[in-house]
CSV table of C-alpha atoms in Angstrom, one decimal:
chain,number,residue,atom,x,y,z
A,6,MET,CA,19.9,24.2,-21.4
A,7,GLU,CA,18.3,23.9,-18.0
A,8,LYS,CA,14.9,24.7,-19.5
A,9,PHE,CA,15.3,22.1,-22.2
A,10,LYS,CA,16.2,19.5,-19.5
A,11,LEU,CA,13.0,20.3,-17.6
A,12,LEU,CA,11.0,20.1,-20.8
A,13,THR,CA,12.4,16.6,-21.5
A,14,GLU,CA,11.4,15.6,-17.9
A,15,LEU,CA,7.8,16.5,-18.6
A,16,VAL,CA,7.6,15.0,-22.1
A,17,SER,CA,8.5,11.4,-22.5
A,18,PHE,CA,9.8,9.6,-25.6
A,19,ARG,CA,6.5,7.7,-25.7
A,20,ASP,CA,4.5,11.0,-25.9
A,21,ILE,CA,6.8,12.3,-28.8
A,22,LYS,CA,6.4,8.9,-30.6
A,23,ASN,CA,2.6,8.9,-30.3
A,24,ALA,CA,2.4,12.6,-31.5
A,25,ILE,CA,4.6,11.8,-34.5
A,26,PHE,CA,2.6,8.6,-35.3
A,27,GLY,CA,-0.7,10.4,-35.1
A,28,SER,CA,0.5,13.3,-37.2
A,29,LEU,CA,1.9,10.9,-39.9
A,30,LEU,CA,-1.4,8.9,-40.0
A,31,VAL,CA,-3.5,12.1,-40.5
A,32,LEU,CA,-1.0,13.4,-43.1
A,33,CYS,CA,-1.0,10.1,-45.0
A,34,GLY,CA,-4.8,10.1,-44.9
A,35,LEU,CA,-5.0,13.6,-46.4
A,36,ILE,CA,-2.5,12.7,-49.1
A,37,LEU,CA,-4.4,9.6,-50.1
A,38,ALA,CA,-7.7,11.7,-50.2
A,39,PHE,CA,-6.0,14.2,-52.6
A,40,LEU,CA,-4.6,11.4,-54.7
A,41,THR,CA,-8.1,9.8,-54.9
A,42,LEU,CA,-9.5,13.1,-56.1
A,43,TRP,CA,-6.7,13.5,-58.6
A,44,ALA,CA,-7.2,10.0,-60.0
A,45,ASN,CA,-11.0,10.6,-60.4
A,46,ARG,CA,-10.4,13.8,-62.3
A,47,THR,CA,-7.9,12.2,-64.6
A,48,GLY,CA,-10.3,9.3,-65.3
A,49,ASN,CA,-8.1,6.6,-63.9
A,50,LEU,CA,-10.9,4.7,-62.0
A,51,ARG,CA,-8.8,1.7,-61.0
A,52,LEU,CA,-6.1,3.9,-59.4
A,53,ALA,CA,-8.9,5.9,-57.8
A,54,SER,CA,-10.4,2.9,-56.2
A,55,ILE,CA,-7.1,1.7,-54.9
A,56,PHE,CA,-6.4,5.1,-53.3
A,57,ALA,CA,-10.0,5.2,-51.9
A,58,PHE,CA,-9.5,1.7,-50.3
A,59,LEU,CA,-6.2,2.8,-48.7
A,60,SER,CA,-7.9,6.0,-47.5
A,61,LEU,CA,-10.6,3.9,-45.9
A,62,ILE,CA,-8.0,1.8,-44.0
A,63,PHE,CA,-6.3,5.0,-42.8
A,64,VAL,CA,-9.7,6.3,-41.6
A,65,VAL,CA,-10.4,3.2,-39.6
A,66,VAL,CA,-6.9,3.3,-38.0
A,67,ILE,CA,-7.4,7.0,-37.1
A,68,ILE,CA,-10.8,6.2,-35.6
A,69,VAL,CA,-9.4,3.3,-33.5
A,70,PHE,CA,-6.1,4.8,-32.3
A,71,ILE,CA,-6.2,8.6,-32.7
A,72,LEU,CA,-9.8,9.6,-32.1
A,73,PRO,CA,-10.5,8.1,-28.6
A,74,PRO,CA,-7.7,10.0,-26.7
A,75,LEU,CA,-8.8,13.2,-28.5
A,76,VAL,CA,-12.4,12.7,-27.4
A,77,ARG,CA,-11.4,12.0,-23.8
A,78,ASN,CA,-9.2,15.2,-23.8
A,79,ALA,CA,-12.1,17.2,-25.4
A,80,ALA,CA,-14.5,15.9,-22.8
A,81,ALA,CA,-12.2,17.0,-20.0
A,82,GLU,CA,-11.9,20.4,-21.5
A,83,THR,CA,-15.6,20.9,-22.2
A,84,SER,CA,-16.4,19.9,-18.6
A,85,ARG,CA,-15.0,23.3,-17.6
A,86,LEU,CA,-17.3,25.1,-20.1
A,87,ASP,CA,-20.8,26.1,-19.1
A,88,PHE,CA,-22.8,24.4,-22.0
A,89,PRO,CA,-26.5,24.6,-21.1
A,90,PHE,CA,-27.2,21.1,-22.7
A,91,GLU,CA,-25.8,18.1,-24.3
A,92,PHE,CA,-27.2,15.1,-26.2
A,93,THR,CA,-27.5,11.8,-24.6
A,94,ILE,CA,-26.8,8.5,-26.5
A,95,GLY,CA,-30.6,8.3,-27.1
A,96,GLY,CA,-30.6,12.0,-28.3
A,97,ALA,CA,-27.7,11.4,-30.7
A,98,PHE,CA,-29.5,8.3,-32.1
A,99,LEU,CA,-32.7,10.4,-32.5
A,100,ILE,CA,-30.7,13.1,-34.4
A,101,GLY,CA,-29.3,10.5,-36.7
A,102,ILE,CA,-32.9,9.1,-37.4
A,103,LEU,CA,-34.2,12.6,-38.0
A,104,ILE,CA,-31.4,13.2,-40.7
A,105,VAL,CA,-32.2,9.9,-42.4
A,106,VAL,CA,-35.9,10.4,-42.3
A,107,THR,CA,-35.6,14.0,-43.6
A,108,PHE,CA,-33.6,12.9,-46.7
A,109,ALA,CA,-35.9,10.0,-47.3
A,110,ALA,CA,-39.0,12.2,-47.1
A,111,LEU,CA,-37.6,15.0,-49.3
A,112,ASN,CA,-36.4,12.4,-51.9
A,113,THR,CA,-39.6,10.3,-52.0
A,114,GLY,CA,-42.3,12.8,-51.1
A,115,ASN,CA,-44.0,10.0,-49.1
A,116,ASN,CA,-46.6,11.5,-46.6
A,117,LEU,CA,-46.1,8.8,-44.1
A,118,LEU,CA,-42.4,9.7,-43.8
A,119,PHE,CA,-43.4,13.4,-43.3
A,120,LEU,CA,-45.8,12.3,-40.6
A,121,ILE,CA,-43.0,10.3,-38.9
A,122,LEU,CA,-40.7,13.3,-39.3
A,123,SER,CA,-43.2,15.6,-37.6
A,124,VAL,CA,-43.7,13.2,-34.7
A,125,LEU,CA,-40.0,12.9,-34.1
A,126,THR,CA,-39.4,16.6,-34.4
A,127,ALA,CA,-42.2,17.3,-31.9
A,128,ALA,CA,-40.8,14.8,-29.5
A,129,PHE,CA,-37.4,16.4,-29.8
A,130,LEU,CA,-38.7,19.9,-29.3
A,131,VAL,CA,-40.9,18.9,-26.3
A,132,SER,CA,-37.9,17.2,-24.7
A,133,PHE,CA,-35.8,20.4,-25.2
A,134,PHE,CA,-38.2,23.0,-23.9
A,135,MET,CA,-39.6,21.0,-21.0
A,136,GLY,CA,-36.2,20.0,-19.8
A,137,ASN,CA,-35.0,23.6,-20.0
A,138,ALA,CA,-38.1,24.8,-18.1
A,139,CYS,CA,-37.6,22.2,-15.4
A,140,LEU,CA,-34.3,23.8,-14.2
A,141,LYS,CA,-35.6,27.3,-14.1
A,142,LYS,CA,-36.0,29.0,-10.7
A,143,LEU,CA,-34.1,26.4,-8.7
A,144,ASP,CA,-31.8,27.0,-5.8
A,145,VAL,CA,-29.6,24.5,-4.1
A,146,LYS,CA,-28.0,24.6,-0.6
A,147,MET,CA,-25.5,22.0,0.7
A,148,ARG,CA,-24.2,21.6,4.2
A,149,PHE,CA,-20.9,19.8,4.7
A,150,PRO,CA,-19.6,18.5,8.0
A,151,ASP,CA,-16.5,20.0,9.7
A,152,VAL,CA,-14.6,16.8,9.4
A,153,ALA,CA,-14.3,14.4,6.5
A,154,PHE,CA,-12.1,11.2,6.3
A,155,ALA,CA,-11.1,9.6,3.1
A,156,GLY,CA,-12.8,6.3,2.4
A,157,LYS,CA,-15.4,6.9,5.1
A,158,ALA,CA,-19.0,8.0,4.6
A,159,THR,CA,-19.4,11.7,5.2
A,160,PRO,CA,-23.0,12.9,6.0
A,161,ILE,CA,-24.0,15.8,3.6
A,162,THR,CA,-27.4,17.6,3.5
A,163,VAL,CA,-28.7,18.8,0.2
A,164,THR,CA,-31.7,21.1,-0.1
A,165,LEU,CA,-33.3,22.0,-3.3
A,166,TYR,CA,-35.7,24.9,-3.6
A,167,ASN,CA,-38.3,25.1,-6.4
A,168,ARG,CA,-39.4,28.7,-6.8
A,169,LYS,CA,-41.8,28.0,-9.7
A,170,LYS,CA,-45.4,29.0,-8.8
A,171,PHE,CA,-47.2,26.6,-11.1
A,172,PHE,CA,-45.0,23.7,-12.2
A,173,PRO,CA,-43.1,21.0,-10.2
A,174,CYS,CA,-39.6,20.0,-10.7
A,175,ILE,CA,-38.9,16.4,-11.8
A,176,SER,CA,-35.8,14.2,-12.1
A,177,VAL,CA,-33.0,16.5,-11.0
A,178,LEU,CA,-29.5,15.5,-10.2
A,179,ALA,CA,-27.4,17.7,-7.9
A,180,GLU,CA,-23.6,17.8,-8.1
A,181,VAL,CA,-20.8,19.9,-6.6
A,182,ARG,CA,-17.8,20.9,-8.7
A,183,GLY,CA,-14.4,22.0,-7.5
A,184,VAL,CA,-10.7,21.6,-7.7
A,185,ASP,CA,-8.1,20.0,-5.3
A,186,ARG,CA,-5.5,22.8,-5.8
A,187,LYS,CA,-5.2,26.4,-7.0
A,188,ARG,CA,-2.7,25.6,-9.7
A,189,SER,CA,-2.3,22.6,-11.9
A,190,LEU,CA,0.8,20.4,-11.3
A,191,LEU,CA,1.6,20.7,-15.0
A,192,ALA,CA,1.3,24.5,-14.8
A,193,GLU,CA,3.7,24.5,-11.9
A,194,GLU,CA,6.3,22.5,-13.8
A,195,LEU,CA,5.9,24.5,-17.0
A,196,SER,CA,6.2,27.8,-15.1
A,197,LYS,CA,9.9,26.9,-14.6
A,198,ILE,CA,10.2,27.1,-18.4
A,199,PHE,CA,7.6,29.7,-19.5
A,200,LYS,CA,6.0,32.7,-17.9
A,201,ILE,CA,3.6,32.0,-15.0
A,202,GLU,CA,0.9,34.2,-16.6
A,203,TRP,CA,0.9,32.0,-19.7
A,204,THR,CA,0.8,28.7,-17.9
A,205,ASP,CA,-1.9,29.7,-15.4
A,206,LYS,CA,-4.0,31.1,-18.2
A,207,LEU,CA,-3.7,28.1,-20.5
A,208,ILE,CA,-3.6,25.2,-18.0
A,209,LYS,CA,-6.2,24.9,-15.3
A,210,PRO,CA,-6.5,22.2,-12.6
A,211,PRO,CA,-8.9,19.4,-13.6
A,212,VAL,CA,-12.5,19.9,-12.4
A,213,ILE,CA,-13.6,17.3,-9.8
A,214,ARG,CA,-17.3,16.4,-9.7
A,215,HIS,CA,-19.0,14.8,-6.8
A,216,ARG,CA,-22.5,13.4,-7.4
A,217,LEU,CA,-24.5,14.1,-4.3
A,218,SER,CA,-28.2,13.5,-4.7
A,219,TYR,CA,-31.1,12.8,-7.0
A,220,PHE,CA,-34.4,14.5,-6.6
A,221,VAL,CA,-37.4,12.6,-8.2
A,222,HIS,CA,-40.1,15.2,-7.6
A,223,ILE,CA,-40.2,18.6,-5.9
A,224,PRO,CA,-43.7,20.2,-5.7
A,225,ARG,CA,-44.2,23.8,-6.9
A,226,ALA,CA,-43.2,26.6,-4.5
A,227,SER,CA,-41.6,24.2,-2.0
A,228,SER,CA,-38.3,22.6,-1.1
A,229,LEU,CA,-37.0,19.1,-0.4
A,230,GLN,CA,-34.1,18.2,1.8
A,231,ILE,CA,-32.1,15.0,1.5
A,232,GLY,CA,-29.3,13.6,3.7
A,233,ILE,CA,-26.7,11.4,2.0
A,234,ASP,CA,-23.5,9.7,2.9
A,235,HIS,CA,-20.8,10.6,0.4
A,236,VAL,CA,-17.4,8.9,0.3
A,237,PHE,CA,-14.3,11.0,-0.7
A,238,GLU,CA,-11.8,8.5,-2.2
A,239,ASN,CA,-8.6,10.5,-1.6
A,240,ARG,CA,-7.1,12.7,1.1
A,241,GLY,CA,-6.3,16.3,0.4
A,242,ARG,CA,-8.3,19.5,-0.1
A,243,PHE,CA,-11.5,20.0,-2.2
A,244,ILE,CA,-12.2,23.7,-3.1
A,245,ILE,CA,-15.8,24.1,-4.0
A,246,LYS,CA,-16.3,26.3,-7.1
A,247,ASP,CA,-20.0,25.9,-8.0
A,248,PHE,CA,-23.1,23.6,-8.0
A,249,GLU,CA,-24.5,21.9,-11.1
A,250,LEU,CA,-28.1,20.7,-11.6
A,251,SER,CA,-28.9,18.5,-14.5
A,252,THR,CA,-31.9,16.6,-15.8
A,253,THR,CA,-32.9,14.4,-18.8
A,254,PHE,CA,-36.6,15.1,-18.2
A,255,PRO,CA,-39.0,14.2,-20.0
A,256,LEU,CA,-37.8,11.8,-22.7
A,257,GLY,CA,-34.1,11.4,-22.0
A,258,PHE,CA,-32.9,12.8,-25.3
A,259,ILE,CA,-31.2,15.9,-23.9
A,260,GLN,CA,-29.4,16.5,-20.7
A,261,HIS,CA,-29.9,20.0,-19.6
A,262,ARG,CA,-27.5,21.6,-17.1
A,263,ARG,CA,-27.5,24.7,-15.0
A,264,ARG,CA,-24.7,25.9,-12.9
A,265,LEU,CA,-25.2,27.9,-9.8
A,266,SER,CA,-22.4,30.0,-8.2
A,267,ALA,CA,-21.3,29.0,-4.8
A,268,GLU,CA,-19.1,30.6,-2.1
A,269,GLU,CA,-15.6,29.3,-2.5
A,270,VAL,CA,-15.2,26.9,0.5
A,271,GLU,CA,-12.2,24.6,1.1
A,272,ILE,CA,-12.8,21.2,2.6
A,273,THR,CA,-9.9,19.3,4.0
A,274,ILE,CA,-10.3,15.5,3.7
A,275,PHE,CA,-8.2,13.7,6.3
A,276,PRO,CA,-6.2,10.6,5.5
A,277,LYS,CA,-8.0,7.2,5.6
A,278,VAL,CA,-8.1,5.6,9.0
A,279,VAL,CA,-7.7,1.9,8.8
A,280,PRO,CA,-8.0,-0.8,11.5
A,281,LEU,CA,-4.5,-0.9,13.1
A,282,GLN,CA,-2.8,-3.3,15.5
A,283,ILE,CA,-0.1,-1.6,17.4
A,284,ALA,CA,1.9,-4.8,17.5
A,285,SER,CA,1.9,-4.9,13.7
A,286,LEU,CA,4.0,-1.7,13.8
A,287,GLY,CA,6.6,-3.3,16.1
A,288,LEU,CA,5.2,-1.4,19.1
A,289,SER,CA,4.2,-2.7,22.5
A,290,SER,CA,0.5,-2.5,23.3
A,291,GLU,CA,1.6,-0.7,26.5
A,292,ALA,CA,3.4,2.0,24.6
A,293,GLY,CA,2.7,5.3,26.3
A,294,LYS,CA,1.9,3.8,29.7
A,295,LEU,CA,4.0,3.9,32.9
A,296,GLU,CA,3.1,2.6,36.2
A,297,LYS,CA,3.9,4.9,39.1
A,298,LEU,CA,4.3,4.0,42.7
A,299,GLN,CA,1.5,6.3,43.7
A,300,ARG,CA,-2.1,5.8,44.8
A,301,GLY,CA,-4.4,6.0,41.9
A,302,SER,CA,-6.9,4.1,39.8
A,303,GLY,CA,-4.6,1.7,38.0
A,304,SER,CA,-4.9,-2.0,37.9
A,305,ASP,CA,-1.9,-3.2,39.9
A,306,LEU,CA,-2.2,-3.5,43.8
A,307,LEU,CA,0.1,-1.1,45.6
A,308,MET,CA,-0.6,-1.9,49.3
A,309,LEU,CA,-3.2,-2.9,51.9
A,310,ARG,CA,-4.0,-0.3,54.7
A,311,ASP,CA,-6.5,0.5,57.4
A,312,TYR,CA,-9.8,1.8,56.4
A,313,GLN,CA,-10.3,5.6,56.5
A,314,PRO,CA,-13.7,7.3,56.8
A,315,GLN,CA,-13.4,8.9,53.3
A,316,ASP,CA,-12.5,5.6,51.6
A,317,ASP,CA,-14.8,4.0,49.1
A,318,LEU,CA,-16.4,0.8,50.4
A,319,ARG,CA,-15.8,-0.9,47.0
A,320,TYR,CA,-12.1,-1.1,47.8
A,321,VAL,CA,-12.6,-2.9,51.1
A,322,ASP,CA,-10.6,-6.2,51.1
A,323,TRP,CA,-13.0,-8.5,53.1
A,324,LYS,CA,-10.6,-11.4,53.2
A,325,ALA,CA,-7.8,-9.3,54.8
A,326,THR,CA,-10.5,-7.8,57.1
A,327,ALA,CA,-11.5,-11.2,58.3
A,328,LYS,CA,-7.9,-12.2,59.0
A,329,THR,CA,-6.9,-9.0,60.8
A,330,ARG,CA,-10.3,-8.3,62.4
A,331,ARG,CA,-10.3,-4.7,61.3
A,332,LEU,CA,-11.4,-3.0,58.1
A,333,MET,CA,-8.7,-3.1,55.4
A,334,VAL,CA,-8.8,-1.4,52.0
A,335,ARG,CA,-6.8,-2.0,48.8
A,336,ASP,CA,-4.7,0.8,47.3
A,337,TYR,CA,-3.9,0.6,43.6
A,338,ALA,CA,-0.9,2.1,41.7
A,339,SER,CA,-1.7,5.1,39.6
A,340,GLU,CA,-1.2,4.7,35.9
A,341,ASP,CA,0.6,7.7,34.4
A,342,ARG,CA,0.4,8.4,30.7
A,343,LYS,CA,3.7,8.8,28.8
A,344,SER,CA,3.6,11.0,25.8
A,345,VAL,CA,4.5,9.8,22.4
A,346,GLN,CA,6.2,12.0,19.7
A,347,ILE,CA,6.3,10.8,16.1
A,348,PHE,CA,8.9,11.9,13.6
A,349,PHE,CA,7.7,11.6,10.0
A,350,ASP,CA,10.5,12.0,7.4
A,351,ASN,CA,8.7,12.3,4.0
A,352,ARG,CA,11.8,12.2,1.9
A,353,ILE,CA,12.2,9.3,-0.5
A,354,ILE,CA,15.5,8.4,-2.2
A,355,VAL,CA,15.2,7.8,-5.9
A,356,SER,CA,17.3,7.9,-9.0
A,357,ALA,CA,17.1,10.7,-11.5
A,358,GLN,CA,15.1,8.5,-13.9
A,359,GLN,CA,12.6,7.6,-11.1
A,360,LYS,CA,12.3,11.2,-10.2
A,361,THR,CA,11.5,12.2,-13.8
A,362,GLN,CA,9.0,9.3,-14.1
A,363,TYR,CA,7.3,10.3,-10.9
A,364,ILE,CA,6.7,13.8,-12.1
A,365,ARG,CA,4.9,12.5,-15.2
A,366,HIS,CA,3.0,10.0,-13.1
A,367,ARG,CA,1.8,12.8,-10.8
A,368,ILE,CA,0.5,14.8,-13.7
A,369,ILE,CA,-1.4,11.8,-15.0
A,370,GLU,CA,-2.7,11.1,-11.4
A,371,GLU,CA,-4.0,14.6,-11.2
A,372,GLN,CA,-6.1,14.1,-14.3
A,373,LYS,CA,-7.4,10.6,-13.3
A,374,GLN,CA,-7.9,11.6,-9.6
A,375,ARG,CA,-6.3,8.5,-8.2
A,376,PRO,CA,-2.8,7.5,-7.2
A,377,PHE,CA,-1.3,4.6,-9.2
A,378,SER,CA,2.5,5.0,-9.3
A,379,PRO,CA,4.5,2.8,-6.9
A,380,ILE,CA,5.9,5.9,-5.0
A,381,SER,CA,2.5,7.4,-4.5
A,382,LEU,CA,0.9,4.1,-3.3
A,383,ARG,CA,3.8,3.6,-0.9
A,384,PHE,CA,3.6,7.1,0.4
A,385,GLU,CA,-0.3,6.9,0.8
A,386,GLU,CA,0.1,3.7,2.8
A,387,ALA,CA,2.5,5.3,5.2
A,388,VAL,CA,0.3,8.4,5.6
A,389,SER,CA,-2.8,6.3,6.2
A,390,LYS,CA,-1.1,4.2,8.9
A,391,LEU,CA,0.4,7.2,10.6
A,392,ALA,CA,-3.0,8.9,10.7
A,393,SER,CA,-4.5,5.7,12.1
A,394,LEU,CA,-1.8,5.5,14.7
A,395,LEU,CA,-2.5,9.1,15.8
A,396,TYR,CA,-6.2,8.3,15.8
A,397,TYR,CA,-5.9,5.3,18.1
A,398,LEU,CA,-3.4,6.9,20.4
A,399,ASP,CA,-5.8,9.8,20.9
A,400,HIS,CA,-8.6,7.2,21.5
A,401,ASP,CA,-6.4,5.7,24.3
A,402,GLN,CA,-5.9,9.2,25.9
A,403,ILE,CA,-2.2,9.3,25.2
A,404,GLU,CA,-0.5,12.6,24.5
A,405,THR,CA,0.9,12.9,21.0
A,406,ARG,CA,3.2,15.2,19.1
A,407,LEU,CA,4.0,15.2,15.4
A,408,LEU,CA,7.3,16.5,13.9
A,409,LEU,CA,7.6,17.0,10.2
A,410,LEU,CA,10.6,18.4,8.3
A,411,ASP,CA,8.9,21.9,8.2
A,412,TYR,CA,6.5,21.6,11.2
A,413,VAL,CA,6.6,20.8,14.9
A,414,SER,CA,3.4,20.5,16.9
A,415,GLU,CA,3.0,20.8,20.7
A,416,PHE,CA,2.1,17.8,22.9
A,417,GLY,CA,-1.6,17.6,23.1
A,418,ILE,CA,-4.6,15.3,23.5
A,419,GLY,CA,-8.2,15.6,22.4
A,420,ARG,CA,-10.1,15.9,19.1
A,421,ALA,CA,-9.0,19.5,18.3
A,422,HIS,CA,-5.3,18.5,18.6
A,423,LEU,CA,-5.9,15.3,16.6
A,424,TYR,CA,-7.6,17.1,13.8
A,425,SER,CA,-4.8,19.7,13.6
A,426,LEU,CA,-2.3,16.9,13.1
A,427,LEU,CA,-4.5,15.1,10.5
A,428,ARG,CA,-5.0,18.3,8.6
A,429,LYS,CA,-1.2,18.5,8.2
A,430,LEU,CA,-1.1,14.9,7.0
A,431,ALA,CA,-4.0,15.5,4.6
A,432,LEU,CA,-1.8,18.0,2.6
A,433,ILE,CA,1.6,16.5,2.9
A,434,GLU,CA,3.4,15.3,-0.3
A,435,PRO,CA,6.5,13.1,-0.8
A,436,LYS,CA,9.8,14.9,-1.2
A,437,LEU,CA,12.1,13.1,-3.7
A,438,ILE,CA,15.9,13.3,-3.2
A,439,GLU,CA,18.7,11.7,-5.1
A,440,PRO,CA,21.3,9.3,-3.5
A,441,ASP,CA,24.0,12.0,-3.4
A,442,GLU,CA,22.0,14.5,-1.4
A,443,SER,CA,22.7,14.8,2.3
A,444,LEU,CA,20.3,13.5,5.0
A,445,GLU,CA,20.4,16.4,7.4
A,446,TYR,CA,18.0,16.9,10.2
A,447,SER,CA,17.1,20.2,12.0
A,448,ASP,CA,18.6,21.0,15.4
A,449,LYS,CA,15.1,20.9,16.7
A,450,TRP,CA,14.7,17.3,15.8
A,451,MET,CA,18.1,16.3,17.3
A,452,HIS,CA,17.3,18.3,20.5
A,453,GLU,CA,14.0,16.5,20.9
A,454,LEU,CA,15.5,13.1,20.3
A,455,GLU,CA,18.1,13.5,22.9
A,456,LEU,CA,16.3,15.3,25.7
A,457,SER,CA,12.7,14.3,25.5
A,458,ALA,CA,11.4,11.7,27.9
A,459,ALA,CA,8.6,10.8,25.5
A,460,HIS,CA,8.3,7.5,23.6
A,461,ASN,CA,10.0,8.3,20.2
A,462,LEU,CA,8.7,6.8,16.9
A,463,PHE,CA,10.5,7.5,13.7
A,464,ILE,CA,8.7,6.9,10.4
A,465,THR,CA,10.8,7.0,7.3
A,466,PHE,CA,11.3,5.6,3.8
A,467,ILE,CA,15.1,5.6,4.2
A,468,ASP,CA,17.1,2.5,5.1
A,469,GLU,CA,18.0,2.4,8.8
A,470,GLN,CA,21.7,2.2,8.2
A,471,ALA,CA,21.6,5.5,6.3
A,472,LEU,CA,20.1,7.3,9.3
A,473,PRO,CA,22.1,9.3,11.8
A,474,ARG,CA,23.3,7.5,14.9
A,475,GLU,CA,21.2,9.6,17.2
A,476,VAL,CA,18.1,8.6,15.4
A,477,ARG,CA,18.9,4.8,15.6
A,478,LEU,CA,19.7,5.0,19.3
A,479,ASN,CA,16.8,7.1,20.5
A,480,THR,CA,13.8,6.0,18.4
A,481,LYS,CA,11.8,3.1,17.3
A,482,ILE,CA,12.2,3.1,13.5
A,483,LEU,CA,9.4,2.1,11.1
A,484,LYS,CA,10.3,1.9,7.5
A,485,PHE,CA,7.9,1.9,4.7
């Protein structure tokens, strides 16, 4: 019963309805085709013409409603296969012309048609063999930076080596292919129902392609290096699987492909950093700063005193010196930095129906490679603003600390510390809970809330009144 419930969560009524509708259309089309054949054989031409007309209507409906999603799914599946070439739109059009001209030439015996057929065939063969030779003996090397932010141009260096001794390489597109997770979301959900070996073998994560650079001409026995700025749209991980080189040289009828193996490298794409006003989050622009009554390099005057030999002449107060007739210097109060610790509760309270709907949306989002569900968009906004806040606090030299439900960092400052926090945010996912589930927090969180002298910021998706009293008293709460 539990497995059946999980299966109903993955398959919606709309999916079942579409499957039944498509199957009935195809079945009715086949029945009408057999009826047309039967009417022809029995000599009932009028009935045969009626059945043929109805069959044509069903064919049109199938082409309009059934065929497009099947083609899209087939294209997604074939993208994982290593086909060496595929026909472009121009190539498919050329194949159609070749078929028509071939039948016309054979039926009429016209020499002009045979001449046209030979020219078209020669063009097709030249396009095939020259395009195939263009991708021979090519090597590619790509260098990625250590840090990549979503929505921000990332500098990537692509080098293409042409090892052919006599021929150049013309019109080559370089792409990198990979995945964003080891296992598909659909496979993870189905593994609760079926064996993991089956789901992992039948369902693979969708292949992500990033188009990197286009090489117009590479001379023989040489290499060409191009630097580009590539933009990753979404945060997360990108696991490089292989490289793909493609070309439509020379006539654009056939797109040849060649895949080159690559060392599996995982790139972490940090959340998008957006311009952020601290005041827009309900925080003071002085958050993290405390004035201490000690000498230092702050901006507030602490005292006037007599000049000492080691004092900097820039701090001499000439007006006070003129009044007292002895050198006087200004001392400023030191500005001490107060640390900021940020609590991020990634739990979202939803109904059972919303939870089921979100699982389906996440599977579709995985295929389309973009978030679109309200929960995903809301969560991405929160993660982006949290990453931006950490970025700007680090820029202001304020110590920060991040506390997640399953992770607690140390206080730190600097790029290495910032990147370690952003790496956690790059991979975090929302945790959906139902209204009757308890909102418990770890003892570590409660201890830090009560005893820490840091400025506490609590980011959550839960209504403030539902939070524990300790959280409401000791933190600044930001709800998304």
